[in-house]
PDB file of C-alpha atoms in Angstrom:
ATOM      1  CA  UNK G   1      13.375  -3.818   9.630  1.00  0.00           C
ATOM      2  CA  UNK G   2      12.802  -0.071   8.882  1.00  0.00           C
ATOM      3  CA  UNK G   3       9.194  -0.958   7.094  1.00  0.00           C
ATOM      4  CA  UNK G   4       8.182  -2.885  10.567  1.00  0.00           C
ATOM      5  CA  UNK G   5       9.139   0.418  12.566  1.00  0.00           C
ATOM      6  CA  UNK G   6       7.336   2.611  10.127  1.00  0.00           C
ATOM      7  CA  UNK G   7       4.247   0.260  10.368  1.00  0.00           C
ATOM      8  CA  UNK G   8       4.259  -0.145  13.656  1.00  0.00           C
ATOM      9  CA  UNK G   9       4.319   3.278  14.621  1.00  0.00           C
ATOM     10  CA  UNK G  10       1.469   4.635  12.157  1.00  0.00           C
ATOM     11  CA  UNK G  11      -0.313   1.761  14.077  1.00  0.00           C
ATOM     12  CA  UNK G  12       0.778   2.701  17.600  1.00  0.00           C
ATOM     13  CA  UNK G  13      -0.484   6.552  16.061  1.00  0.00           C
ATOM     14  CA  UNK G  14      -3.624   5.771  14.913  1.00  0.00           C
ATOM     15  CA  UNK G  15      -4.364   3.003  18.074  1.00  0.00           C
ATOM     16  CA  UNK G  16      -3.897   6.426  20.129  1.00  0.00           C
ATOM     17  CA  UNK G  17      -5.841   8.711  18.233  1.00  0.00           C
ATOM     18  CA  UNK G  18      -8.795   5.899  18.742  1.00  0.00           C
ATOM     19  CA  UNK G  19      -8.351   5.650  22.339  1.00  0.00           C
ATOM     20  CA  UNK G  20      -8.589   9.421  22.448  1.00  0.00           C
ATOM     21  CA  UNK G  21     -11.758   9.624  20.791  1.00  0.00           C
ATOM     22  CA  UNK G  22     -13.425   6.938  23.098  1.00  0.00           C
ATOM     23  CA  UNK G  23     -11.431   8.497  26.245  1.00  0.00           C
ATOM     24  CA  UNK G  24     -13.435  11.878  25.849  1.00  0.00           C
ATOM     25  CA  UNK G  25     -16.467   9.947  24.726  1.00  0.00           C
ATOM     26  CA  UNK G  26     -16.547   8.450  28.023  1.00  0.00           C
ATOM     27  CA  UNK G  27     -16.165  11.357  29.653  1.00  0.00           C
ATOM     28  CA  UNK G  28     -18.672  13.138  28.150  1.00  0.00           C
ATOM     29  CA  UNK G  29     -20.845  10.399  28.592  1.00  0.00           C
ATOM     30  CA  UNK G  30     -21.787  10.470  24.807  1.00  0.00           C
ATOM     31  CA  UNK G  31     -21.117   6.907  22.500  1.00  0.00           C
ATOM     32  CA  UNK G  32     -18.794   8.558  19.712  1.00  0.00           C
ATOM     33  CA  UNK G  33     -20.542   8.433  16.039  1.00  0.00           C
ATOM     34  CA  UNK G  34     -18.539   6.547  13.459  1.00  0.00           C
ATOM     35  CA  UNK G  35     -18.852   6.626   9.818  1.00  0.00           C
ATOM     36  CA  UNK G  36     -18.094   3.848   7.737  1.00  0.00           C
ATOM     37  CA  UNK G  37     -16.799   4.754   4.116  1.00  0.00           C
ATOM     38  CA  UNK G  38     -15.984   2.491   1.115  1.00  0.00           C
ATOM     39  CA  UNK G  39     -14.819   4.271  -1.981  1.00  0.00           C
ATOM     40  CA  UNK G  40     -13.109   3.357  -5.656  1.00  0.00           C
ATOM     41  CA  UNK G  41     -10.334   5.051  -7.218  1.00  0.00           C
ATOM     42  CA  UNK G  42      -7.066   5.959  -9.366  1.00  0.00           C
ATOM     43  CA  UNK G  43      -3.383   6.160  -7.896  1.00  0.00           C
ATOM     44  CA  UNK G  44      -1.004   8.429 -10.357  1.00  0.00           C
ATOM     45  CA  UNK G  45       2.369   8.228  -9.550  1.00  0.00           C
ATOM     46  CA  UNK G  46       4.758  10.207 -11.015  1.00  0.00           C
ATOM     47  CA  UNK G  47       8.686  10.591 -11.037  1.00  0.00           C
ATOM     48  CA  UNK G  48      11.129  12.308 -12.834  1.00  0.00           C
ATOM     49  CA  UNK G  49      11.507   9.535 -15.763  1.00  0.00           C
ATOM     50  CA  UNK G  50       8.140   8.041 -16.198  1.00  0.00           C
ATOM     51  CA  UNK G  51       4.331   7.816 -15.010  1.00  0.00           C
ATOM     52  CA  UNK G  52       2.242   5.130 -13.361  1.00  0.00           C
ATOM     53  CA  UNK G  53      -1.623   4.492 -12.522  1.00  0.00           C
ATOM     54  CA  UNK G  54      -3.620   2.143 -10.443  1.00  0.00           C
ATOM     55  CA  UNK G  55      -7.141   1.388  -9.676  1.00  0.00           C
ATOM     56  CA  UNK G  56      -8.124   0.321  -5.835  1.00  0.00           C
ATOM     57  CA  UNK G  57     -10.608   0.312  -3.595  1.00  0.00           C
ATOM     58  CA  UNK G  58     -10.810   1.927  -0.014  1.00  0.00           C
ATOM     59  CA  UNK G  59     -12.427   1.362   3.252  1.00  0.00           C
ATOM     60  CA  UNK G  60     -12.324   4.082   5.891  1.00  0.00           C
ATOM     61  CA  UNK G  61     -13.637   4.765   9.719  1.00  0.00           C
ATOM     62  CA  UNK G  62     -14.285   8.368  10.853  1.00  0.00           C
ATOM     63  CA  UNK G  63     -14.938   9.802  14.014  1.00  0.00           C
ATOM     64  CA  UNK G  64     -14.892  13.254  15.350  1.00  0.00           C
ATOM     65  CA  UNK G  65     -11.845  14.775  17.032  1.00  0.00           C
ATOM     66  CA  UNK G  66     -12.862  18.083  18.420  1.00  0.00           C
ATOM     67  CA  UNK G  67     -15.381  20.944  16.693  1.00  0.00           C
ATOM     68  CA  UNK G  68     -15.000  20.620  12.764  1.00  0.00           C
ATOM     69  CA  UNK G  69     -12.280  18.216  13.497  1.00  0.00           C
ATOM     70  CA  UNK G  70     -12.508  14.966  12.317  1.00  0.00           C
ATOM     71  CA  UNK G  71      -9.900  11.856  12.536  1.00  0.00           C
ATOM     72  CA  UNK G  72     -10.274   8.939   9.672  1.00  0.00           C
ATOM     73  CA  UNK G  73      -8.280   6.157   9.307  1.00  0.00           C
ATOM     74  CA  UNK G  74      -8.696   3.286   6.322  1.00  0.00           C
ATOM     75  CA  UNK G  75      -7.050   1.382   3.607  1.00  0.00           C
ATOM     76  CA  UNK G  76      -6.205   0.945   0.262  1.00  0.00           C
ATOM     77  CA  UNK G  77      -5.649  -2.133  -1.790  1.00  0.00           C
ATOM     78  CA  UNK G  78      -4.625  -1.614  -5.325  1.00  0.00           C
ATOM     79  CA  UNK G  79      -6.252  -4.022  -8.297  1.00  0.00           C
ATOM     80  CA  UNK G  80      -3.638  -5.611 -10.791  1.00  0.00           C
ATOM     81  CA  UNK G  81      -1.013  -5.747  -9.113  1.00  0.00           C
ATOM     82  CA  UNK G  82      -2.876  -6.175  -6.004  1.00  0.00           C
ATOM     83  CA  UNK G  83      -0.773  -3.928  -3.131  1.00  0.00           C
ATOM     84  CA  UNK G  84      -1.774  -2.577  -0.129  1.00  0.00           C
ATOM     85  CA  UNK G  85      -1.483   0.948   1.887  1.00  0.00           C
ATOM     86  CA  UNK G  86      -2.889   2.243   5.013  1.00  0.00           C
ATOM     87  CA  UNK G  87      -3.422   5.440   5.868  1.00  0.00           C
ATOM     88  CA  UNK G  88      -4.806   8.041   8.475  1.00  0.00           C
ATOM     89  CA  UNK G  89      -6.157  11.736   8.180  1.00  0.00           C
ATOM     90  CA  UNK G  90      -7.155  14.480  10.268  1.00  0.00           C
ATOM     91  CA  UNK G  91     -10.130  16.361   8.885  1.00  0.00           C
ATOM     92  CA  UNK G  92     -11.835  19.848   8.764  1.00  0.00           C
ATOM     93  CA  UNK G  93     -15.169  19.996   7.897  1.00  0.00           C
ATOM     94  CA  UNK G  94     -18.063  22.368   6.961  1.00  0.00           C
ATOM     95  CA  UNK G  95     -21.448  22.079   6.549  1.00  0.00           C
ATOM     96  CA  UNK G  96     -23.575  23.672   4.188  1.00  0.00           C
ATOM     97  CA  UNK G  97     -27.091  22.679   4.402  1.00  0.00           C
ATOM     98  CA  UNK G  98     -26.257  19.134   2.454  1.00  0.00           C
ATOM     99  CA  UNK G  99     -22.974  19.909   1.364  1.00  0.00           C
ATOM    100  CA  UNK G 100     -20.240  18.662   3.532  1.00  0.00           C
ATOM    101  CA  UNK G 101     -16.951  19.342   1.879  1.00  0.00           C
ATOM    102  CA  UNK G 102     -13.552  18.886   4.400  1.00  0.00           C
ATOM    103  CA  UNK G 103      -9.802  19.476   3.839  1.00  0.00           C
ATOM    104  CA  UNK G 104      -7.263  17.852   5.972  1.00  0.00           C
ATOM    105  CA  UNK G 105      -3.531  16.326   6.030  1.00  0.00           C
ATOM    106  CA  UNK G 106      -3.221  12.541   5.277  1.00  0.00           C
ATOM    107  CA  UNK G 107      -0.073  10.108   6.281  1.00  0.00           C
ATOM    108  CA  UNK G 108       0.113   6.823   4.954  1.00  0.00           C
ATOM    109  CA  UNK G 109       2.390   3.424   4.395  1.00  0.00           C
ATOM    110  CA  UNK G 110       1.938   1.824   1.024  1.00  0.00           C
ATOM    111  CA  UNK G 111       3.351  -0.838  -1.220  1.00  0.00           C
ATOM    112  CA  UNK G 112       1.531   0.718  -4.216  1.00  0.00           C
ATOM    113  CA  UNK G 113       4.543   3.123  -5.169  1.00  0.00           C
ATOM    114  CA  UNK G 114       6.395   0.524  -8.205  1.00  0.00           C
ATOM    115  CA  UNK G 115       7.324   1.426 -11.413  1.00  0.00           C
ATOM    116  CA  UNK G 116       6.591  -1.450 -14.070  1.00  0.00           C
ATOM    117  CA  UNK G 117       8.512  -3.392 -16.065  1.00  0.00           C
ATOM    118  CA  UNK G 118       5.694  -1.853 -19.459  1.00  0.00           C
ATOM    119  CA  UNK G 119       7.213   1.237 -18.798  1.00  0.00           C
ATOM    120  CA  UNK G 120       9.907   1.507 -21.122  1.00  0.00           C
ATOM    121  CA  UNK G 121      12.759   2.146 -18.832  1.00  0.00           C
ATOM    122  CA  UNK G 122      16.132   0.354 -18.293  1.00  0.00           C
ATOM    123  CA  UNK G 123      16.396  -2.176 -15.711  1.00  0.00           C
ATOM    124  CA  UNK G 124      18.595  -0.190 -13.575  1.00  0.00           C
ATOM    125  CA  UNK G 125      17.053   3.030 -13.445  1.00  0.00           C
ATOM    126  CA  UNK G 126      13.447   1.128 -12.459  1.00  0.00           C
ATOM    127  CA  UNK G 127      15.096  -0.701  -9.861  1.00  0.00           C
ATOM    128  CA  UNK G 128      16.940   2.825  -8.526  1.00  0.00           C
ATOM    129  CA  UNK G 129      13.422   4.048  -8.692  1.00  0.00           C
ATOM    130  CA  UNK G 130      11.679   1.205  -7.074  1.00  0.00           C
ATOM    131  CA  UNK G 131      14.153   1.234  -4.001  1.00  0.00           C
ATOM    132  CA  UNK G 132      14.246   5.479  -3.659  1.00  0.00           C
ATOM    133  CA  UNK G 133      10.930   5.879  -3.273  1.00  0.00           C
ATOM    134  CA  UNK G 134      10.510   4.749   0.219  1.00  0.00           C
ATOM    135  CA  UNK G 135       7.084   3.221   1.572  1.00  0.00           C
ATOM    136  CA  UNK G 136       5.926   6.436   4.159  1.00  0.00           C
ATOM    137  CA  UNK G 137       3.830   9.532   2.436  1.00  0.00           C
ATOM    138  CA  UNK G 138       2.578  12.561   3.610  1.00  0.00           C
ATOM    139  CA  UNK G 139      -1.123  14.188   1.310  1.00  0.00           C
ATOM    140  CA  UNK G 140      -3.306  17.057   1.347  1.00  0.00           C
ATOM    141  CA  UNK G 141      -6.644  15.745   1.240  1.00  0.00           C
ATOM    142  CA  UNK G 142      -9.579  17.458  -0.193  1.00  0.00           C
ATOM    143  CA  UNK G 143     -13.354  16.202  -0.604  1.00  0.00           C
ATOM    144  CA  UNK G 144     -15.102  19.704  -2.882  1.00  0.00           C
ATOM    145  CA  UNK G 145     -18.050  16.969  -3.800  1.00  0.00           C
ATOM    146  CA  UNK G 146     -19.244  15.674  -0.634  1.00  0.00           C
ATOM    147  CA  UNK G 147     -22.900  15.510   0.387  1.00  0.00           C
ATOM    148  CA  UNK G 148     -25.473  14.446   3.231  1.00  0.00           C
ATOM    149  CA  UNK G 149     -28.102  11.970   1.395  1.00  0.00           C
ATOM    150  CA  UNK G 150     -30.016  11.297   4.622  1.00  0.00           C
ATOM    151  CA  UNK G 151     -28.793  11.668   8.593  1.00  0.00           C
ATOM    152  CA  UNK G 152     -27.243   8.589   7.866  1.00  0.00           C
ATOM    153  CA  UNK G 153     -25.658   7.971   4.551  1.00  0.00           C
ATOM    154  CA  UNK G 154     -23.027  10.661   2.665  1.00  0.00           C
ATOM    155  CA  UNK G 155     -21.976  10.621  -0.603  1.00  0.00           C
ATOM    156  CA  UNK G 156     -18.933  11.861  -2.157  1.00  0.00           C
ATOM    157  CA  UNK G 157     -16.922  11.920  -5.605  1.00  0.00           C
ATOM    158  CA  UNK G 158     -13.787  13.388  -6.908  1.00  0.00           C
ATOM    159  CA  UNK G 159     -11.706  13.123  -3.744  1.00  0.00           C
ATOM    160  CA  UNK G 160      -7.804  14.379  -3.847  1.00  0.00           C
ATOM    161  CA  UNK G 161      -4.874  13.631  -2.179  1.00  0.00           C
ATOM    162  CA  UNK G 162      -2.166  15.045  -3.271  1.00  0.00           C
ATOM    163  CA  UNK G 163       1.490  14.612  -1.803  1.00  0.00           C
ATOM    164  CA  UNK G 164       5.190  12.601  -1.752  1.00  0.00           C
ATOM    165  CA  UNK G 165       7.045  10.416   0.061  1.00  0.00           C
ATOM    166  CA  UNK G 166       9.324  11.517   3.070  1.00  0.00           C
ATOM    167  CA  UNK G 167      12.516   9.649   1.248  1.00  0.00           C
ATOM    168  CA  UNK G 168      13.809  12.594  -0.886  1.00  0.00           C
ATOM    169  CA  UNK G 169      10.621  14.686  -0.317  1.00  0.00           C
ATOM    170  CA  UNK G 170       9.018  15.922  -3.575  1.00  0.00           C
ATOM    171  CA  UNK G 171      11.102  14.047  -6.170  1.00  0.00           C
ATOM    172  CA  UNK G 172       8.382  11.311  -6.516  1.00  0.00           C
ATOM    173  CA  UNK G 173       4.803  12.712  -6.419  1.00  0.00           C
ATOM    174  CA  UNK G 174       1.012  10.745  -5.810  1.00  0.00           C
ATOM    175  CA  UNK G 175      -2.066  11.635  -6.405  1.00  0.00           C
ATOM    176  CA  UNK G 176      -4.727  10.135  -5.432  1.00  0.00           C
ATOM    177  CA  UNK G 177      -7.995  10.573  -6.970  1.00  0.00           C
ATOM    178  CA  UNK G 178     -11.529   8.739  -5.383  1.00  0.00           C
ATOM    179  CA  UNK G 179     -13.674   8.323  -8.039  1.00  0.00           C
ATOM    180  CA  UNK G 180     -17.252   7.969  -5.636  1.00  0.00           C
ATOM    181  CA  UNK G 181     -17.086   7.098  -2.191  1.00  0.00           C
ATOM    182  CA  UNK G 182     -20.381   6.154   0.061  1.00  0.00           C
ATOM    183  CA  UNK G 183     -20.527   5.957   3.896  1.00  0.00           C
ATOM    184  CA  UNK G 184     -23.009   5.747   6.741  1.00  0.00           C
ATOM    185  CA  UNK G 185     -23.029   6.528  10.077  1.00  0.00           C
ATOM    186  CA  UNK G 186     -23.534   4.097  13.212  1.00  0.00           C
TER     187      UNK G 186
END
């Protein structure tokens, strides 16, 4: 019941956030730009008693917001075990000639925060783990190594988030790390 809530409510967020964009598109009289990203990388979880990592892949959309502001929204799915997240992101970015790098504040829902039975620990404690964790996180984002190829395209590699879940805030921490990502505008 309390995952439904929480997913229906990031989608209510980002549904509104959307709308917003188009709504002052209209207005302006201006079609909004999207940019469509996909991207690979490595999830690091860590807690108190042990460490885990992930591979996934990621697809994103991006529009502006307002000025340097930018709004991006997207999803995960992690590879082996396969898991899902979704996330959304507000943005600031600067350009230098090609070099676009941006810093934001990320929120997401995922099912990729599990602790393993390799890991080494007792039954108990992984279960305790597992169920503390909770499924809603909050990131810094940060994209140092992102570049305009063309007016279209933009390349970028070595993306971080880094953050924890709401549920006992800071006492299991992510970080996300996207090894290359590629996107295009339309």
């Amino acid at each position: 019941m309390y995952i439904r809530k929480v997913v229906l409510k990031t989608i209510l967020l980002f549904s509104a956030v959307v709308m917003l964009t188009v709504t002052h598109a209209q207005e302006t009289g201006k079609r909004p730009a999207y940019e469509v990203s996909a991207g690979f990388g490595m999830l690091i979880y860590q807690s108190v008693y042990t460490m885990e990592n992930s591979f996934g892949v990621e697809v994103a959309v991006r529009s502006k917001l307002a000025g340097p502001a930018d709004w991006q929204a997207g999803a995960r799915l992690g590879l082996g075990p396969v898991l899902p997240e979704i996330f959304g992101r507000a943005v600031l970015i600067r350009e230098f000639g090609a070099w676009r790098p941006d810093i934001g504040i990320e929120i997401g829902v995922t099912a990729r925060a599990r602790f393993q039975d390799e890991t080494g620990l007792l039954g108990e404690t992984r279960s305790a783990m597992n169920q503390d964790v909770g499924i809603v996180y909050l990131a810094i984002h940060a994209a140092p190594l992102s570049f305009r190829i063309s007016e279209k395209w933009r390349f970028s590699a070595l993306e971080l988030d880094f953050g924890t879940h709401f549920v006992d805030f800071g006492r299991t921490l992510r970080g996300q790390l996207t090894l290359v990502s590629i996107s295009r505008k339309f």
